Short mmCIF file of C-alpha atoms in Angstrom, two decimals:
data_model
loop_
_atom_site.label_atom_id
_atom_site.label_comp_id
_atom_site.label_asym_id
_atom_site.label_seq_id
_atom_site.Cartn_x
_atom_site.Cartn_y
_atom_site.Cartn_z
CA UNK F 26 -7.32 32.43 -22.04
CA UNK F 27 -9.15 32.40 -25.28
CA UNK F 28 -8.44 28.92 -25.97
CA UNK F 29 -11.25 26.44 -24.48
CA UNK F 30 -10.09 23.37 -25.65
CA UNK F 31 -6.71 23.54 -24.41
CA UNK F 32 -6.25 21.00 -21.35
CA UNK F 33 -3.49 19.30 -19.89
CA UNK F 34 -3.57 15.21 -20.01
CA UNK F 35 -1.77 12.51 -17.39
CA UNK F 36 -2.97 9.75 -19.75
CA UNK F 37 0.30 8.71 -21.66
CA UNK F 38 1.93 6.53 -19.59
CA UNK F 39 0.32 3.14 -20.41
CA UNK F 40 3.38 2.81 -22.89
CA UNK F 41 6.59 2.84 -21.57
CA UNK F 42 8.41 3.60 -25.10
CA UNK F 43 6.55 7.13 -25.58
CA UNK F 44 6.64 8.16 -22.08
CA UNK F 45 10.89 7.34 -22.25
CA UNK F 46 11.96 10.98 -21.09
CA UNK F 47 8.68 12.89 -20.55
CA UNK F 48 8.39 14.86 -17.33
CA UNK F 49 5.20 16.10 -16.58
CA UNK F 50 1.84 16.04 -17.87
CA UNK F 51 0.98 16.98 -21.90
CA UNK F 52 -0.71 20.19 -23.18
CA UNK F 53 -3.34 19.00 -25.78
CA UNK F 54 -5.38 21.28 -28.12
CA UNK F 55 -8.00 19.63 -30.40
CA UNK F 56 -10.87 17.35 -31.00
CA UNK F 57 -11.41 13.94 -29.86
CA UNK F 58 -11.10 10.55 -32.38
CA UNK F 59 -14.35 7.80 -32.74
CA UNK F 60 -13.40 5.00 -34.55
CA UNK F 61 -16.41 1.94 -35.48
CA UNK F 62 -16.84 -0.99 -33.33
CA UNK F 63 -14.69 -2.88 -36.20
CA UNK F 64 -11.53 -0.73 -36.10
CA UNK F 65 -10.92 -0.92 -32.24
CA UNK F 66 -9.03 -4.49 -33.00
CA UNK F 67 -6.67 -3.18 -35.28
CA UNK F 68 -6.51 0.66 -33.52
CA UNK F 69 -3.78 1.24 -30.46
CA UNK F 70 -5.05 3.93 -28.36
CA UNK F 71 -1.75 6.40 -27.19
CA UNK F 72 -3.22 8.87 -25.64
CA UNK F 73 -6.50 9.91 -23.59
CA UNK F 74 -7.96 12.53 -22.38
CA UNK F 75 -8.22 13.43 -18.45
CA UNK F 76 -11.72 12.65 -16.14
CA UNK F 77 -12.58 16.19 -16.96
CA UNK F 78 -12.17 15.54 -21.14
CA UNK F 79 -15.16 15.91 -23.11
CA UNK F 80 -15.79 15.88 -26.75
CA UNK F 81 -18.65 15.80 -28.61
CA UNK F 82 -19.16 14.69 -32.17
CA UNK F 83 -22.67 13.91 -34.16
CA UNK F 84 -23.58 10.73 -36.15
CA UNK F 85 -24.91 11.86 -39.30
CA UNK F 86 -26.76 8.54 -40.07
CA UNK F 87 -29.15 8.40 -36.94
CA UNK F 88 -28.90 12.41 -36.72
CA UNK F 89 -28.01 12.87 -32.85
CA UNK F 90 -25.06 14.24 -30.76
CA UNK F 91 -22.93 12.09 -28.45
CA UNK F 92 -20.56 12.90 -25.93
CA UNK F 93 -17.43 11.43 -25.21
CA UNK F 94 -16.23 11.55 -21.75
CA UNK F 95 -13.22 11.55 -19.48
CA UNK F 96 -10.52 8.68 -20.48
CA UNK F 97 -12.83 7.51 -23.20
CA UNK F 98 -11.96 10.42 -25.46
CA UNK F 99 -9.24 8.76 -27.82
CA UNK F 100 -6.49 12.06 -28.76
CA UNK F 101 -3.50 10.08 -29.98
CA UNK F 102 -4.14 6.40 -31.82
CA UNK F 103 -1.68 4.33 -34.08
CA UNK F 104 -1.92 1.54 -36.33
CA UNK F 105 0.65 -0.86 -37.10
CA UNK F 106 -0.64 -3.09 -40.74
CA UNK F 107 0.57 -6.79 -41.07
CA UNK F 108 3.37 -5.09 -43.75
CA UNK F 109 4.29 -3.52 -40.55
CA UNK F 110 3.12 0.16 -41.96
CA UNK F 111 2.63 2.69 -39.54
CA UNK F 112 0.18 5.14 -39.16
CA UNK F 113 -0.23 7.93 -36.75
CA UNK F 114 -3.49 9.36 -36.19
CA UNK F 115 -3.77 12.88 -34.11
CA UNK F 116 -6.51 15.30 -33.75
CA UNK F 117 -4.60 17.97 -33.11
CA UNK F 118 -1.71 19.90 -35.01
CA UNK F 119 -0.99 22.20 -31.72
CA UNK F 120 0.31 19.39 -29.95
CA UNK F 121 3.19 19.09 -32.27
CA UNK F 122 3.92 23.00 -31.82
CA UNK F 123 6.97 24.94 -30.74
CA UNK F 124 4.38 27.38 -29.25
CA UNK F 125 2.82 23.86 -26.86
CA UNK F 126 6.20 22.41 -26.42
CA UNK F 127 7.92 25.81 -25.02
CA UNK F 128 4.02 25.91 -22.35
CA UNK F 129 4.61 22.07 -21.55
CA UNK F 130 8.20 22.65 -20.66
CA UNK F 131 9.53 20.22 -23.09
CA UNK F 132 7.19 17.77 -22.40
CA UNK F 133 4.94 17.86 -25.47
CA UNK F 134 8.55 17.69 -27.31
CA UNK F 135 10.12 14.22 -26.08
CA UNK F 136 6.35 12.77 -26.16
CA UNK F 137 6.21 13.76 -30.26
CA UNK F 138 9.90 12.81 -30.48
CA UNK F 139 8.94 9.22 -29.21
CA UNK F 140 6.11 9.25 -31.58
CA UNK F 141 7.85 9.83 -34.77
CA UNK F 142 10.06 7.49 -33.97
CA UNK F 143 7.59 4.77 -33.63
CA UNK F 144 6.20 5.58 -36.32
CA UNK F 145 9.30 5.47 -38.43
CA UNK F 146 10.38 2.19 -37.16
CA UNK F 147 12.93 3.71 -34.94
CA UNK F 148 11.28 2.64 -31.50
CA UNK F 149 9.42 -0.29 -30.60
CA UNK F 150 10.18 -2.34 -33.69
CA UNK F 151 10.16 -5.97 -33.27
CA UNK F 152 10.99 -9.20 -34.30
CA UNK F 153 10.58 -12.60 -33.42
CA UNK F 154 13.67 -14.55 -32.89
CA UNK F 155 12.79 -17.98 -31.77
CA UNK F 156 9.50 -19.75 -30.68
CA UNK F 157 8.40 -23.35 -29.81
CA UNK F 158 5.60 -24.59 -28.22
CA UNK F 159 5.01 -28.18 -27.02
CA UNK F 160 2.66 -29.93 -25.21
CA UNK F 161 3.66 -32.04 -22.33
CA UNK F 162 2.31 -34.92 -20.09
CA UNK F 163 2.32 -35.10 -16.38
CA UNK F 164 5.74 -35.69 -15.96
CA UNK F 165 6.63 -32.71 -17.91
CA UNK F 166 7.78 -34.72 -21.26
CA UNK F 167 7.31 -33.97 -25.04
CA UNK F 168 3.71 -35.58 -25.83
CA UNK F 169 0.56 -35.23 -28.34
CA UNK F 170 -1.94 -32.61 -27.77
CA UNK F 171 -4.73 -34.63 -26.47
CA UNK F 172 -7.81 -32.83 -24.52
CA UNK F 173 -6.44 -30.90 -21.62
CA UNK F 174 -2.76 -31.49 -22.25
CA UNK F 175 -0.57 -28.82 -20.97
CA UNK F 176 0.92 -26.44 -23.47
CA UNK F 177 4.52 -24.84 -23.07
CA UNK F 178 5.66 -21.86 -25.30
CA UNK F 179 8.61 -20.48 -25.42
CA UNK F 180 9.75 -17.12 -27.43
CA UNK F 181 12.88 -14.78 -27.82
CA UNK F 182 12.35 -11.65 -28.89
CA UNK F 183 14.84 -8.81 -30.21
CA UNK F 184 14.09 -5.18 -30.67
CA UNK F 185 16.10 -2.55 -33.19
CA UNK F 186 18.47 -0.16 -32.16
CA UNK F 187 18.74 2.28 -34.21
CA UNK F 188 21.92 4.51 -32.20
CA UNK F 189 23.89 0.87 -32.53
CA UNK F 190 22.48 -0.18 -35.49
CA UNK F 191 21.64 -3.47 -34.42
CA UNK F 192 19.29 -5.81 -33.00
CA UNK F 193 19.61 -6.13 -29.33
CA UNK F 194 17.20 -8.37 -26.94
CA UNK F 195 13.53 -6.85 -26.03
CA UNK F 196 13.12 -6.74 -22.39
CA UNK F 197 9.33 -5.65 -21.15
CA UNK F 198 6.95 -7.33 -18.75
CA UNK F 199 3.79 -7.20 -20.96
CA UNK F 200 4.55 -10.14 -23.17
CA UNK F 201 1.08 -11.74 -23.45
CA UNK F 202 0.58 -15.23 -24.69
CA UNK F 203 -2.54 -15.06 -26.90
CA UNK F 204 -4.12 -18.64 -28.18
CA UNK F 205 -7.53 -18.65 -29.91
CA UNK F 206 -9.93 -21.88 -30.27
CA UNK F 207 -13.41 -21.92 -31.80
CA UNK F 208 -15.06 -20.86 -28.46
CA UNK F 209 -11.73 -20.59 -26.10
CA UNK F 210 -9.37 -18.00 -25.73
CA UNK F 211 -6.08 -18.27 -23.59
CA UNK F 212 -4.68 -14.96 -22.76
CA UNK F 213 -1.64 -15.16 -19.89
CA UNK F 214 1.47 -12.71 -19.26
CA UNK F 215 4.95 -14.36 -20.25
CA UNK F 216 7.81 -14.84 -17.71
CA UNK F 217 10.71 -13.30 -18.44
CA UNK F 218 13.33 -16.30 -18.26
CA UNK F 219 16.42 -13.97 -19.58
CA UNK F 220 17.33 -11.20 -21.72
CA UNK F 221 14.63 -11.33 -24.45
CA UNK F 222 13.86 -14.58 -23.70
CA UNK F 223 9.90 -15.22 -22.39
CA UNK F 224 8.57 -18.65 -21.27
#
């Protein structure tokens, strides 16, 4: 009542970190983000709108009005720099109100607690442990990299606790491999082999 742009969104769950404790869907008040074509490498989209989301915004350069529709409307986005600075980018205040986290029943409340704490290095923070890759011949032995050798990479990975204080072994099942050649790209989920340990 009195407040168009106030919808409810499904569209969080894509990252298991910030959905940790959530129950239900989240109350979202605000405008829509458009980032260039040059910023979606370096963006991480958090949050999206639901198939009924629209949001319009107007390019003042060529003078017309677009529409963003449905999951393409970006509402929560983060950015993590090589220095490993964080950014959070919202457009929206009300989200991160008592007034929507008492209408989402709490749900609005452990979403922006998980947020914060990415951003603040106290979720999701990384580091790389171990790594070797090798290339091997057909009987599975240490070779050269000639043309169309096979290639066999191996990682560990920890993650920081901050309750313990320490850094204990990163367990997920979206470790991508990601190797890039002048025209080639190889892009293939790891096996998990062990705790924090990807092959």
């Amino acid at each position: 009542k009195g407040t168009p742009n106030l919808f409810w969104t499904p569209n969080y769950k894509e990252f298991p970190m910030l959905a940790d404790g959530v129950k239900g869907d989240l109350l979202y008040n605000g405008i829509g983000l458009t980032f260039t074509h040059y910023e979606t490498d370096q963006i991480t989209v958090f949050l999206r709108g639901n198939t009924h989301t629209a949001s319009l915004y107007y390019d003042e350069i060529t003078g017309k009005h677009f529409n963003n529709l449905g999951k393409n409307v970006v509402l929560v986005a983060g950015i993590q720099g090589i220095n490993n600075a964080r950014i959070l980018v919202a457009g929206s205040l009300d989200m991160f109100s008592d007034e929507l986290f008492s209408k989402s029943r709490g749900a609005n409340r452990a979403y922006v607690q998980n947020l914060v704490e990415w951003m603040s290095h106290r979720r999701g923070f990384l580091r790389l442990k171990n790594n070797k890759g090798t290339c091997v011949d057909s009987k599975m032995q240490e070779s050269e990299c000639p043309v169309k050798s096979k290639f066999i990479y191996d990682i560990e990975i920890d993650e920081w606790n901050y309750l313990q204080n320490q850094w204990v072994p990163y367990n997920a099942d979206d470790v991508y491999f990601q190797l890039k050649f002048m025209d080639t790209k190889i892009n293939k989920r790891m096996e998990r082999v062990s705790d924090g340990k990807y092959h």
